[in-house]
Amino acid sequence: MSNGDGVTAALSDAVETAKEKVAEVSGAVASTASATVAKAKQAAKSAEKKVKTEVAKAKKAVKKTVAVAKKKLATASKDAKKEVASLKKKVAAKKAATKKAIAKKPAAKKVAKKAAKPAAKKAPAKKAVAKKAVAKKAVVKKAPAKKAPAKKAVKKAAPARKAVAKKAPAKKAVKKAAKKASKK
């Protein structure tokens, strides 16, 4: 039976060595796993720090741009207010000038009326000149129609007297034609 005790002893030695190996391997795996976990934690912490610093930088940049924009808007607002004030002054000055002009208008109207009277007298004279020019054109058109009755009248009576008498009606006809042409 001593032989059986040797087998048992060998088996128990083998189990012991296997147990030790498993403990060593499991210790190594655990230490490696804990090392990787530690490394992962460190990486996460460093990433978190980087993100925090980037966010802080972004916040500072936004604050700066907002501050610059506020300053620009404030200066633009001041400039606009100054411009509005100057425009109001100009408008007030123009209103005052128009009030003065309105106050002076009654006197100016009298002067204008006096000046308009001679101009009114001159204006009809110019119109008459224009009518004469138009009348000449009308005379050219109506002259052949008037000549035929004039010849008949010449046969009936003395030629010199009838010719003189017909000149006056011709002028009247010219004036009438000119009036009709100006109305059109």
Short mmCIF file of N, CA and C in Angstrom, two decimals:
data_model
loop_
_atom_site.label_atom_id
_atom_site.label_comp_id
_atom_site.label_asym_id
_atom_site.label_seq_id
_atom_site.Cartn_x
_atom_site.Cartn_y
_atom_site.Cartn_z
N MET A 1 0.80 -1.16 0.00
CA MET A 1 0.00 0.00 0.00
C MET A 1 0.85 1.24 0.00
N SER A 2 1.99 0.99 0.23
CA SER A 2 2.85 2.14 0.23
C SER A 2 2.92 2.73 -1.15
N ASN A 3 2.69 1.86 -2.14
CA ASN A 3 2.66 2.33 -3.51
C ASN A 3 1.51 3.30 -3.71
N GLY A 4 0.41 3.10 -3.12
CA GLY A 4 -0.77 3.96 -3.24
C GLY A 4 -0.55 5.27 -2.56
N ASP A 5 0.24 5.21 -1.49
CA ASP A 5 0.52 6.47 -0.81
C ASP A 5 1.39 7.35 -1.68
N GLY A 6 2.23 6.80 -2.47
CA GLY A 6 3.11 7.58 -3.37
C GLY A 6 2.30 8.26 -4.46
N VAL A 7 1.31 7.55 -4.95
CA VAL A 7 0.45 8.12 -6.00
C VAL A 7 -0.32 9.28 -5.42
N THR A 8 -0.84 9.12 -4.27
CA THR A 8 -1.62 10.17 -3.64
C THR A 8 -0.73 11.36 -3.36
N ALA A 9 0.46 11.07 -2.91
CA ALA A 9 1.39 12.17 -2.62
C ALA A 9 1.75 12.89 -3.89
N ALA A 10 1.97 12.16 -4.97
CA ALA A 10 2.30 12.80 -6.26
C ALA A 10 1.14 13.63 -6.76
N LEU A 11 -0.03 13.04 -6.61
CA LEU A 11 -1.22 13.80 -7.04
C LEU A 11 -1.40 15.05 -6.19
N SER A 12 -1.25 14.96 -4.95
CA SER A 12 -1.43 16.13 -4.09
C SER A 12 -0.37 17.17 -4.38
N ASP A 13 0.89 16.72 -4.69
CA ASP A 13 1.95 17.67 -5.08
C ASP A 13 1.58 18.38 -6.38
N ALA A 14 1.05 17.62 -7.30
CA ALA A 14 0.67 18.19 -8.61
C ALA A 14 -0.46 19.21 -8.43
N VAL A 15 -1.40 18.86 -7.61
CA VAL A 15 -2.52 19.78 -7.35
C VAL A 15 -2.00 21.02 -6.65
N GLU A 16 -1.08 20.87 -5.77
CA GLU A 16 -0.50 22.01 -5.05
C GLU A 16 0.23 22.93 -6.03
N THR A 17 1.04 22.36 -6.88
CA THR A 17 1.78 23.18 -7.84
C THR A 17 0.81 23.86 -8.81
N ALA A 18 -0.23 23.13 -9.23
CA ALA A 18 -1.23 23.73 -10.13
C ALA A 18 -1.95 24.87 -9.41
N LYS A 19 -2.22 24.65 -8.16
CA LYS A 19 -2.90 25.67 -7.36
C LYS A 19 -2.03 26.91 -7.26
N GLU A 20 -0.74 26.69 -7.02
CA GLU A 20 0.18 27.82 -6.92
C GLU A 20 0.28 28.56 -8.26
N LYS A 21 0.33 27.79 -9.34
CA LYS A 21 0.41 28.39 -10.69
C LYS A 21 -0.83 29.23 -10.98
N VAL A 22 -1.99 28.66 -10.62
CA VAL A 22 -3.25 29.39 -10.84
C VAL A 22 -3.25 30.66 -10.01
N ALA A 23 -2.76 30.57 -8.80
CA ALA A 23 -2.71 31.75 -7.94
C ALA A 23 -1.76 32.77 -8.53
N GLU A 24 -0.62 32.32 -9.04
CA GLU A 24 0.34 33.25 -9.67
C GLU A 24 -0.26 33.92 -10.91
N VAL A 25 -0.87 33.06 -11.75
CA VAL A 25 -1.46 33.59 -12.99
C VAL A 25 -2.60 34.54 -12.65
N SER A 26 -3.45 34.14 -11.73
CA SER A 26 -4.57 35.01 -11.37
C SER A 26 -4.06 36.30 -10.74
N GLY A 27 -3.02 36.24 -9.98
CA GLY A 27 -2.40 37.45 -9.40
C GLY A 27 -1.85 38.35 -10.49
N ALA A 28 -1.18 37.70 -11.48
CA ALA A 28 -0.62 38.48 -12.58
C ALA A 28 -1.73 39.13 -13.40
N VAL A 29 -2.80 38.33 -13.66
CA VAL A 29 -3.95 38.87 -14.42
C VAL A 29 -4.59 40.00 -13.64
N ALA A 30 -4.76 39.82 -12.38
CA ALA A 30 -5.39 40.83 -11.53
C ALA A 30 -4.53 42.09 -11.49
N SER A 31 -3.23 41.89 -11.35
CA SER A 31 -2.35 43.07 -11.30
C SER A 31 -2.34 43.78 -12.65
N THR A 32 -2.34 42.99 -13.74
CA THR A 32 -2.38 43.60 -15.08
C THR A 32 -3.70 44.31 -15.28
N ALA A 33 -4.79 43.67 -14.87
CA ALA A 33 -6.11 44.27 -15.02
C ALA A 33 -6.20 45.54 -14.18
N SER A 34 -5.68 45.48 -12.99
CA SER A 34 -5.74 46.68 -12.14
C SER A 34 -4.85 47.78 -12.72
N ALA A 35 -3.73 47.37 -13.31
CA ALA A 35 -2.86 48.36 -13.96
C ALA A 35 -3.58 49.00 -15.14
N THR A 36 -4.26 48.18 -15.95
CA THR A 36 -5.00 48.74 -17.09
C THR A 36 -6.15 49.62 -16.61
N VAL A 37 -6.79 49.19 -15.55
CA VAL A 37 -7.88 50.02 -15.01
C VAL A 37 -7.32 51.34 -14.51
N ALA A 38 -6.17 51.29 -13.86
CA ALA A 38 -5.54 52.51 -13.37
C ALA A 38 -5.16 53.42 -14.54
N LYS A 39 -4.62 52.79 -15.59
CA LYS A 39 -4.25 53.57 -16.77
C LYS A 39 -5.49 54.20 -17.42
N ALA A 40 -6.57 53.42 -17.47
CA ALA A 40 -7.82 53.94 -18.06
C ALA A 40 -8.35 55.09 -17.22
N LYS A 41 -8.26 54.94 -15.91
CA LYS A 41 -8.72 56.03 -15.04
C LYS A 41 -7.88 57.28 -15.26
N GLN A 42 -6.57 57.09 -15.37
CA GLN A 42 -5.70 58.23 -15.60
C GLN A 42 -6.01 58.90 -16.94
N ALA A 43 -6.23 58.06 -17.97
CA ALA A 43 -6.57 58.62 -19.29
C ALA A 43 -7.89 59.39 -19.22
N ALA A 44 -8.85 58.84 -18.50
CA ALA A 44 -10.14 59.52 -18.35
C ALA A 44 -9.97 60.84 -17.61
N LYS A 45 -9.16 60.82 -16.58
CA LYS A 45 -8.92 62.06 -15.81
C LYS A 45 -8.23 63.10 -16.68
N SER A 46 -7.22 62.67 -17.42
CA SER A 46 -6.50 63.63 -18.27
C SER A 46 -7.43 64.16 -19.37
N ALA A 47 -8.28 63.28 -19.93
CA ALA A 47 -9.23 63.72 -20.95
C ALA A 47 -10.23 64.71 -20.34
N GLU A 48 -10.66 64.43 -19.14
CA GLU A 48 -11.60 65.33 -18.45
C GLU A 48 -10.95 66.69 -18.21
N LYS A 49 -9.67 66.65 -17.80
CA LYS A 49 -8.95 67.92 -17.57
C LYS A 49 -8.84 68.71 -18.87
N LYS A 50 -8.52 68.00 -19.98
CA LYS A 50 -8.39 68.67 -21.27
C LYS A 50 -9.72 69.31 -21.70
N VAL A 51 -10.78 68.53 -21.49
CA VAL A 51 -12.10 69.05 -21.86
C VAL A 51 -12.43 70.28 -21.02
N LYS A 52 -12.13 70.21 -19.73
CA LYS A 52 -12.42 71.36 -18.86
C LYS A 52 -11.62 72.58 -19.29
N THR A 53 -10.34 72.38 -19.63
CA THR A 53 -9.52 73.53 -20.05
C THR A 53 -10.04 74.09 -21.38
N GLU A 54 -10.46 73.21 -22.32
CA GLU A 54 -11.00 73.68 -23.60
C GLU A 54 -12.29 74.46 -23.40
N VAL A 55 -13.13 73.95 -22.50
CA VAL A 55 -14.40 74.64 -22.21
C VAL A 55 -14.11 76.00 -21.58
N ALA A 56 -13.16 76.04 -20.69
CA ALA A 56 -12.80 77.31 -20.04
C ALA A 56 -12.28 78.30 -21.09
N LYS A 57 -11.43 77.81 -22.01
CA LYS A 57 -10.92 78.68 -23.07
C LYS A 57 -12.06 79.20 -23.95
N ALA A 58 -12.98 78.31 -24.28
CA ALA A 58 -14.11 78.71 -25.11
C ALA A 58 -14.97 79.76 -24.40
N LYS A 59 -15.20 79.56 -23.11
CA LYS A 59 -15.98 80.53 -22.33
C LYS A 59 -15.29 81.89 -22.32
N LYS A 60 -13.96 81.88 -22.12
CA LYS A 60 -13.22 83.14 -22.11
C LYS A 60 -13.32 83.83 -23.47
N ALA A 61 -13.19 83.06 -24.54
CA ALA A 61 -13.28 83.63 -25.88
C ALA A 61 -14.66 84.23 -26.13
N VAL A 62 -15.70 83.53 -25.70
CA VAL A 62 -17.07 84.04 -25.87
C VAL A 62 -17.26 85.32 -25.07
N LYS A 63 -16.74 85.32 -23.84
CA LYS A 63 -16.87 86.53 -23.01
C LYS A 63 -16.18 87.72 -23.67
N LYS A 64 -14.99 87.47 -24.24
CA LYS A 64 -14.26 88.55 -24.91
C LYS A 64 -15.04 89.08 -26.11
N THR A 65 -15.55 88.16 -26.93
CA THR A 65 -16.28 88.61 -28.12
C THR A 65 -17.56 89.35 -27.74
N VAL A 66 -18.22 88.88 -26.69
CA VAL A 66 -19.43 89.56 -26.22
C VAL A 66 -19.08 90.95 -25.70
N ALA A 67 -17.98 91.06 -24.97
CA ALA A 67 -17.56 92.36 -24.44
C ALA A 67 -17.22 93.32 -25.59
N VAL A 68 -16.51 92.82 -26.59
CA VAL A 68 -16.15 93.65 -27.74
C VAL A 68 -17.42 94.09 -28.49
N ALA A 69 -18.35 93.15 -28.67
CA ALA A 69 -19.60 93.48 -29.37
C ALA A 69 -20.39 94.53 -28.58
N LYS A 70 -20.42 94.38 -27.26
CA LYS A 70 -21.14 95.36 -26.42
C LYS A 70 -20.52 96.74 -26.55
N LYS A 71 -19.18 96.79 -26.57
CA LYS A 71 -18.50 98.08 -26.70
C LYS A 71 -18.82 98.72 -28.04
N LYS A 72 -18.79 97.92 -29.11
CA LYS A 72 -19.09 98.44 -30.45
C LYS A 72 -20.52 98.95 -30.52
N LEU A 73 -21.43 98.19 -29.94
CA LEU A 73 -22.82 98.61 -29.94
C LEU A 73 -23.02 99.89 -29.13
N ALA A 74 -22.32 99.99 -28.03
CA ALA A 74 -22.44 101.20 -27.21
C ALA A 74 -21.93 102.42 -27.97
N THR A 75 -20.79 102.28 -28.65
CA THR A 75 -20.27 103.42 -29.42
C THR A 75 -21.18 103.75 -30.59
N ALA A 76 -21.73 102.72 -31.23
CA ALA A 76 -22.66 102.96 -32.35
C ALA A 76 -23.91 103.67 -31.85
N SER A 77 -24.38 103.27 -30.69
CA SER A 77 -25.56 103.90 -30.09
C SER A 77 -25.29 105.37 -29.77
N LYS A 78 -24.12 105.63 -29.22
CA LYS A 78 -23.77 107.03 -28.90
C LYS A 78 -23.70 107.86 -30.18
N ASP A 79 -23.06 107.31 -31.21
CA ASP A 79 -22.96 108.03 -32.48
C ASP A 79 -24.33 108.29 -33.08
N ALA A 80 -25.20 107.28 -33.01
CA ALA A 80 -26.54 107.43 -33.56
C ALA A 80 -27.32 108.50 -32.80
N LYS A 81 -27.16 108.51 -31.48
CA LYS A 81 -27.86 109.53 -30.68
C LYS A 81 -27.36 110.92 -31.02
N LYS A 82 -26.06 111.05 -31.23
CA LYS A 82 -25.51 112.35 -31.61
C LYS A 82 -26.06 112.79 -32.96
N GLU A 83 -26.12 111.85 -33.89
CA GLU A 83 -26.64 112.18 -35.23
C GLU A 83 -28.11 112.58 -35.17
N VAL A 84 -28.87 111.86 -34.36
CA VAL A 84 -30.29 112.20 -34.20
C VAL A 84 -30.44 113.60 -33.63
N ALA A 85 -29.62 113.92 -32.65
CA ALA A 85 -29.69 115.25 -32.04
C ALA A 85 -29.35 116.33 -33.07
N SER A 86 -28.31 116.09 -33.88
CA SER A 86 -27.93 117.09 -34.88
C SER A 86 -29.02 117.23 -35.94
N LEU A 87 -29.63 116.11 -36.33
CA LEU A 87 -30.72 116.18 -37.31
C LEU A 87 -31.93 116.92 -36.75
N LYS A 88 -32.22 116.70 -35.47
CA LYS A 88 -33.33 117.42 -34.84
C LYS A 88 -33.06 118.91 -34.84
N LYS A 89 -31.80 119.28 -34.58
CA LYS A 89 -31.45 120.70 -34.60
C LYS A 89 -31.65 121.28 -35.99
N LYS A 90 -31.23 120.53 -37.02
CA LYS A 90 -31.38 121.00 -38.39
C LYS A 90 -32.85 121.17 -38.75
N VAL A 91 -33.67 120.19 -38.35
CA VAL A 91 -35.10 120.27 -38.64
C VAL A 91 -35.72 121.46 -37.93
N ALA A 92 -35.32 121.67 -36.68
CA ALA A 92 -35.84 122.82 -35.94
C ALA A 92 -35.43 124.12 -36.61
N ALA A 93 -34.21 124.19 -37.10
CA ALA A 93 -33.73 125.40 -37.78
C ALA A 93 -34.53 125.62 -39.07
N LYS A 94 -34.81 124.55 -39.81
CA LYS A 94 -35.59 124.67 -41.05
C LYS A 94 -37.00 125.13 -40.74
N LYS A 95 -37.60 124.59 -39.68
CA LYS A 95 -38.95 125.00 -39.29
C LYS A 95 -38.97 126.48 -38.94
N ALA A 96 -37.97 126.91 -38.21
CA ALA A 96 -37.90 128.32 -37.84
C ALA A 96 -37.74 129.18 -39.08
N ALA A 97 -36.94 128.73 -40.02
CA ALA A 97 -36.73 129.49 -41.25
C ALA A 97 -38.03 129.56 -42.06
N THR A 98 -38.77 128.46 -42.11
CA THR A 98 -40.04 128.48 -42.85
C THR A 98 -41.05 129.38 -42.16
N LYS A 99 -41.05 129.40 -40.84
CA LYS A 99 -41.97 130.30 -40.12
C LYS A 99 -41.64 131.75 -40.44
N LYS A 100 -40.34 132.05 -40.49
CA LYS A 100 -39.94 133.42 -40.83
C LYS A 100 -40.34 133.74 -42.26
N ALA A 101 -40.18 132.78 -43.15
CA ALA A 101 -40.55 133.00 -44.54
C ALA A 101 -42.05 133.20 -44.68
N ILE A 102 -42.83 132.45 -43.91
CA ILE A 102 -44.29 132.60 -43.93
C ILE A 102 -44.67 133.98 -43.40
N ALA A 103 -43.98 134.43 -42.37
CA ALA A 103 -44.25 135.75 -41.82
C ALA A 103 -43.93 136.83 -42.84
N LYS A 104 -42.92 136.63 -43.66
CA LYS A 104 -42.53 137.62 -44.66
C LYS A 104 -43.36 137.52 -45.93
N LYS A 105 -44.11 136.43 -46.13
CA LYS A 105 -44.85 136.23 -47.37
C LYS A 105 -45.88 137.31 -47.67
N PRO A 106 -46.66 137.83 -46.72
CA PRO A 106 -47.62 138.88 -47.07
C PRO A 106 -46.94 140.06 -47.76
N ALA A 107 -45.80 140.47 -47.27
CA ALA A 107 -45.07 141.56 -47.91
C ALA A 107 -44.56 141.10 -49.27
N ALA A 108 -44.12 139.89 -49.34
CA ALA A 108 -43.60 139.36 -50.59
C ALA A 108 -44.72 139.21 -51.61
N LYS A 109 -45.94 138.89 -51.14
CA LYS A 109 -47.07 138.74 -52.05
C LYS A 109 -47.39 140.08 -52.72
N LYS A 110 -47.33 141.16 -51.94
CA LYS A 110 -47.60 142.47 -52.52
C LYS A 110 -46.58 142.80 -53.59
N VAL A 111 -45.34 142.53 -53.30
CA VAL A 111 -44.28 142.78 -54.28
C VAL A 111 -44.48 141.88 -55.49
N ALA A 112 -44.85 140.63 -55.24
CA ALA A 112 -45.07 139.69 -56.33
C ALA A 112 -46.24 140.14 -57.20
N LYS A 113 -47.29 140.67 -56.56
CA LYS A 113 -48.45 141.15 -57.33
C LYS A 113 -48.05 142.32 -58.21
N LYS A 114 -47.27 143.23 -57.65
CA LYS A 114 -46.81 144.37 -58.43
C LYS A 114 -45.93 143.91 -59.60
N ALA A 115 -45.10 142.95 -59.33
CA ALA A 115 -44.22 142.44 -60.38
C ALA A 115 -45.01 141.62 -61.40
N ALA A 116 -46.07 140.96 -60.95
CA ALA A 116 -46.87 140.13 -61.83
C ALA A 116 -47.69 140.96 -62.80
N LYS A 117 -48.12 142.17 -62.39
CA LYS A 117 -48.94 143.01 -63.27
C LYS A 117 -48.20 143.37 -64.55
N PRO A 118 -46.97 143.89 -64.49
CA PRO A 118 -46.28 144.17 -65.75
C PRO A 118 -46.02 142.88 -66.54
N ALA A 119 -45.73 141.80 -65.84
CA ALA A 119 -45.49 140.54 -66.54
C ALA A 119 -46.77 140.07 -67.22
N ALA A 120 -47.91 140.28 -66.56
CA ALA A 120 -49.18 139.89 -67.15
C ALA A 120 -49.47 140.71 -68.39
N LYS A 121 -49.11 141.97 -68.34
CA LYS A 121 -49.32 142.81 -69.52
C LYS A 121 -48.43 142.36 -70.67
N LYS A 122 -47.23 141.95 -70.34
CA LYS A 122 -46.30 141.50 -71.38
C LYS A 122 -46.70 140.14 -71.93
N ALA A 123 -47.21 139.29 -71.11
CA ALA A 123 -47.55 137.94 -71.53
C ALA A 123 -48.58 137.92 -72.65
N PRO A 124 -49.70 138.68 -72.57
CA PRO A 124 -50.65 138.65 -73.68
C PRO A 124 -50.01 139.13 -74.98
N ALA A 125 -49.09 140.07 -74.90
CA ALA A 125 -48.44 140.54 -76.12
C ALA A 125 -47.68 139.39 -76.77
N LYS A 126 -47.03 138.58 -75.95
CA LYS A 126 -46.31 137.43 -76.50
C LYS A 126 -47.29 136.44 -77.11
N LYS A 127 -48.42 136.25 -76.45
CA LYS A 127 -49.42 135.33 -76.98
C LYS A 127 -49.92 135.85 -78.32
N ALA A 128 -50.13 137.16 -78.42
CA ALA A 128 -50.60 137.73 -79.68
C ALA A 128 -49.59 137.47 -80.79
N VAL A 129 -48.32 137.58 -80.44
CA VAL A 129 -47.29 137.29 -81.43
C VAL A 129 -47.39 135.85 -81.86
N ALA A 130 -47.60 134.96 -80.93
CA ALA A 130 -47.74 133.56 -81.26
C ALA A 130 -48.95 133.35 -82.14
N LYS A 131 -50.04 134.03 -81.84
CA LYS A 131 -51.25 133.89 -82.63
C LYS A 131 -51.00 134.37 -84.06
N LYS A 132 -50.24 135.44 -84.18
CA LYS A 132 -49.95 135.95 -85.52
C LYS A 132 -49.17 134.91 -86.31
N ALA A 133 -48.24 134.25 -85.64
CA ALA A 133 -47.45 133.25 -86.34
C ALA A 133 -48.34 132.10 -86.79
N VAL A 134 -49.23 131.66 -85.90
CA VAL A 134 -50.15 130.59 -86.24
C VAL A 134 -51.12 131.10 -87.30
N ALA A 135 -51.50 132.35 -87.18
CA ALA A 135 -52.46 132.92 -88.14
C ALA A 135 -51.87 132.93 -89.54
N LYS A 136 -50.61 133.17 -89.66
CA LYS A 136 -50.00 133.19 -90.99
C LYS A 136 -50.12 131.82 -91.64
N LYS A 137 -49.93 130.77 -90.84
CA LYS A 137 -50.08 129.43 -91.38
C LYS A 137 -51.51 129.19 -91.81
N ALA A 138 -52.44 129.68 -91.01
CA ALA A 138 -53.85 129.50 -91.33
C ALA A 138 -54.20 130.29 -92.60
N VAL A 139 -53.61 131.43 -92.77
CA VAL A 139 -53.88 132.25 -93.95
C VAL A 139 -53.42 131.50 -95.18
N VAL A 140 -52.30 130.84 -95.07
CA VAL A 140 -51.79 130.11 -96.23
C VAL A 140 -52.78 129.02 -96.61
N LYS A 141 -53.36 128.34 -95.62
CA LYS A 141 -54.30 127.28 -95.90
C LYS A 141 -55.61 127.83 -96.46
N LYS A 142 -56.10 128.93 -95.90
CA LYS A 142 -57.42 129.44 -96.29
C LYS A 142 -57.34 130.43 -97.43
N ALA A 143 -56.20 130.87 -97.82
CA ALA A 143 -56.06 131.86 -98.88
C ALA A 143 -56.70 131.41 -100.18
N PRO A 144 -56.52 130.18 -100.64
CA PRO A 144 -57.15 129.81 -101.90
C PRO A 144 -58.67 129.87 -101.81
N ALA A 145 -59.26 129.51 -100.69
CA ALA A 145 -60.71 129.55 -100.56
C ALA A 145 -61.22 130.99 -100.61
N LYS A 146 -60.50 131.94 -100.05
CA LYS A 146 -60.92 133.34 -100.02
C LYS A 146 -60.71 134.01 -101.38
N LYS A 147 -59.75 133.57 -102.12
CA LYS A 147 -59.46 134.22 -103.40
C LYS A 147 -60.58 134.01 -104.40
N ALA A 148 -61.18 132.86 -104.43
CA ALA A 148 -62.24 132.60 -105.40
C ALA A 148 -63.42 133.55 -105.21
N PRO A 149 -63.96 133.74 -103.98
CA PRO A 149 -65.05 134.70 -103.82
C PRO A 149 -64.57 136.12 -104.10
N ALA A 150 -63.32 136.42 -103.84
CA ALA A 150 -62.82 137.77 -104.09
C ALA A 150 -62.88 138.07 -105.58
N LYS A 151 -62.58 137.11 -106.43
CA LYS A 151 -62.62 137.33 -107.87
C LYS A 151 -64.04 137.61 -108.34
N LYS A 152 -65.00 136.88 -107.78
CA LYS A 152 -66.40 137.12 -108.14
C LYS A 152 -66.81 138.53 -107.73
N ALA A 153 -66.40 138.97 -106.58
CA ALA A 153 -66.75 140.31 -106.10
C ALA A 153 -66.10 141.36 -106.99
N VAL A 154 -64.92 141.10 -107.47
CA VAL A 154 -64.22 142.05 -108.32
C VAL A 154 -65.02 142.28 -109.61
N LYS A 155 -65.61 141.27 -110.16
CA LYS A 155 -66.38 141.38 -111.40
C LYS A 155 -67.61 142.24 -111.19
N LYS A 156 -68.22 142.18 -110.00
CA LYS A 156 -69.44 142.91 -109.73
C LYS A 156 -69.19 144.38 -109.49
N ALA A 157 -68.12 144.74 -108.81
CA ALA A 157 -67.93 146.13 -108.44
C ALA A 157 -66.52 146.57 -108.73
N ALA A 158 -66.21 147.79 -108.24
CA ALA A 158 -64.90 148.37 -108.50
C ALA A 158 -63.83 147.53 -107.81
N PRO A 159 -62.76 147.21 -108.52
CA PRO A 159 -61.76 146.31 -107.99
C PRO A 159 -60.97 146.90 -106.81
N ALA A 160 -60.63 148.16 -106.81
CA ALA A 160 -59.80 148.72 -105.76
C ALA A 160 -60.52 148.74 -104.43
N ARG A 161 -61.76 149.18 -104.44
CA ARG A 161 -62.51 149.27 -103.18
C ARG A 161 -62.78 147.91 -102.60
N LYS A 162 -63.17 146.95 -103.42
CA LYS A 162 -63.48 145.62 -102.89
C LYS A 162 -62.23 144.95 -102.33
N ALA A 163 -61.09 145.13 -102.92
CA ALA A 163 -59.86 144.52 -102.43
C ALA A 163 -59.52 145.05 -101.06
N VAL A 164 -59.69 146.35 -100.84
CA VAL A 164 -59.40 146.96 -99.54
C VAL A 164 -60.40 146.45 -98.52
N ALA A 165 -61.63 146.35 -98.89
CA ALA A 165 -62.66 145.89 -97.97
C ALA A 165 -62.45 144.44 -97.59
N LYS A 166 -61.99 143.61 -98.49
CA LYS A 166 -61.80 142.19 -98.22
C LYS A 166 -60.60 141.94 -97.32
N LYS A 167 -59.67 142.85 -97.23
CA LYS A 167 -58.49 142.64 -96.39
C LYS A 167 -58.89 142.55 -94.92
N ALA A 168 -59.79 143.40 -94.51
CA ALA A 168 -60.21 143.40 -93.10
C ALA A 168 -60.88 142.09 -92.72
N PRO A 169 -61.84 141.56 -93.50
CA PRO A 169 -62.43 140.28 -93.14
C PRO A 169 -61.39 139.16 -93.15
N ALA A 170 -60.40 139.23 -93.99
CA ALA A 170 -59.36 138.21 -94.02
C ALA A 170 -58.60 138.19 -92.70
N LYS A 171 -58.31 139.37 -92.15
CA LYS A 171 -57.61 139.44 -90.85
C LYS A 171 -58.47 138.83 -89.76
N LYS A 172 -59.78 139.11 -89.79
CA LYS A 172 -60.68 138.54 -88.78
C LYS A 172 -60.71 137.02 -88.90
N ALA A 173 -60.75 136.54 -90.11
CA ALA A 173 -60.76 135.09 -90.32
C ALA A 173 -59.46 134.47 -89.82
N VAL A 174 -58.36 135.16 -90.03
CA VAL A 174 -57.07 134.68 -89.55
C VAL A 174 -57.08 134.60 -88.03
N LYS A 175 -57.63 135.64 -87.39
CA LYS A 175 -57.70 135.64 -85.92
C LYS A 175 -58.56 134.50 -85.42
N LYS A 176 -59.71 134.27 -86.07
CA LYS A 176 -60.60 133.18 -85.67
C LYS A 176 -59.90 131.83 -85.83
N ALA A 177 -59.22 131.68 -86.94
CA ALA A 177 -58.49 130.43 -87.18
C ALA A 177 -57.40 130.23 -86.13
N ALA A 178 -56.74 131.32 -85.77
CA ALA A 178 -55.69 131.23 -84.76
C ALA A 178 -56.28 130.83 -83.41
N LYS A 179 -57.44 131.38 -83.07
CA LYS A 179 -58.09 131.03 -81.81
C LYS A 179 -58.48 129.56 -81.80
N LYS A 180 -59.01 129.08 -82.91
CA LYS A 180 -59.38 127.67 -83.00
C LYS A 180 -58.15 126.76 -82.86
N ALA A 181 -57.08 127.16 -83.50
CA ALA A 181 -55.85 126.37 -83.45
C ALA A 181 -55.28 126.36 -82.03
N SER A 182 -55.33 127.49 -81.33
CA SER A 182 -54.80 127.54 -79.96
C SER A 182 -55.66 126.74 -79.01
N LYS A 183 -56.97 126.67 -79.25
CA LYS A 183 -57.86 125.87 -78.39
C LYS A 183 -57.58 124.39 -78.54
N LYS A 184 -57.23 123.97 -79.74
CA LYS A 184 -56.95 122.55 -79.99
C LYS A 184 -55.66 122.19 -79.29
#
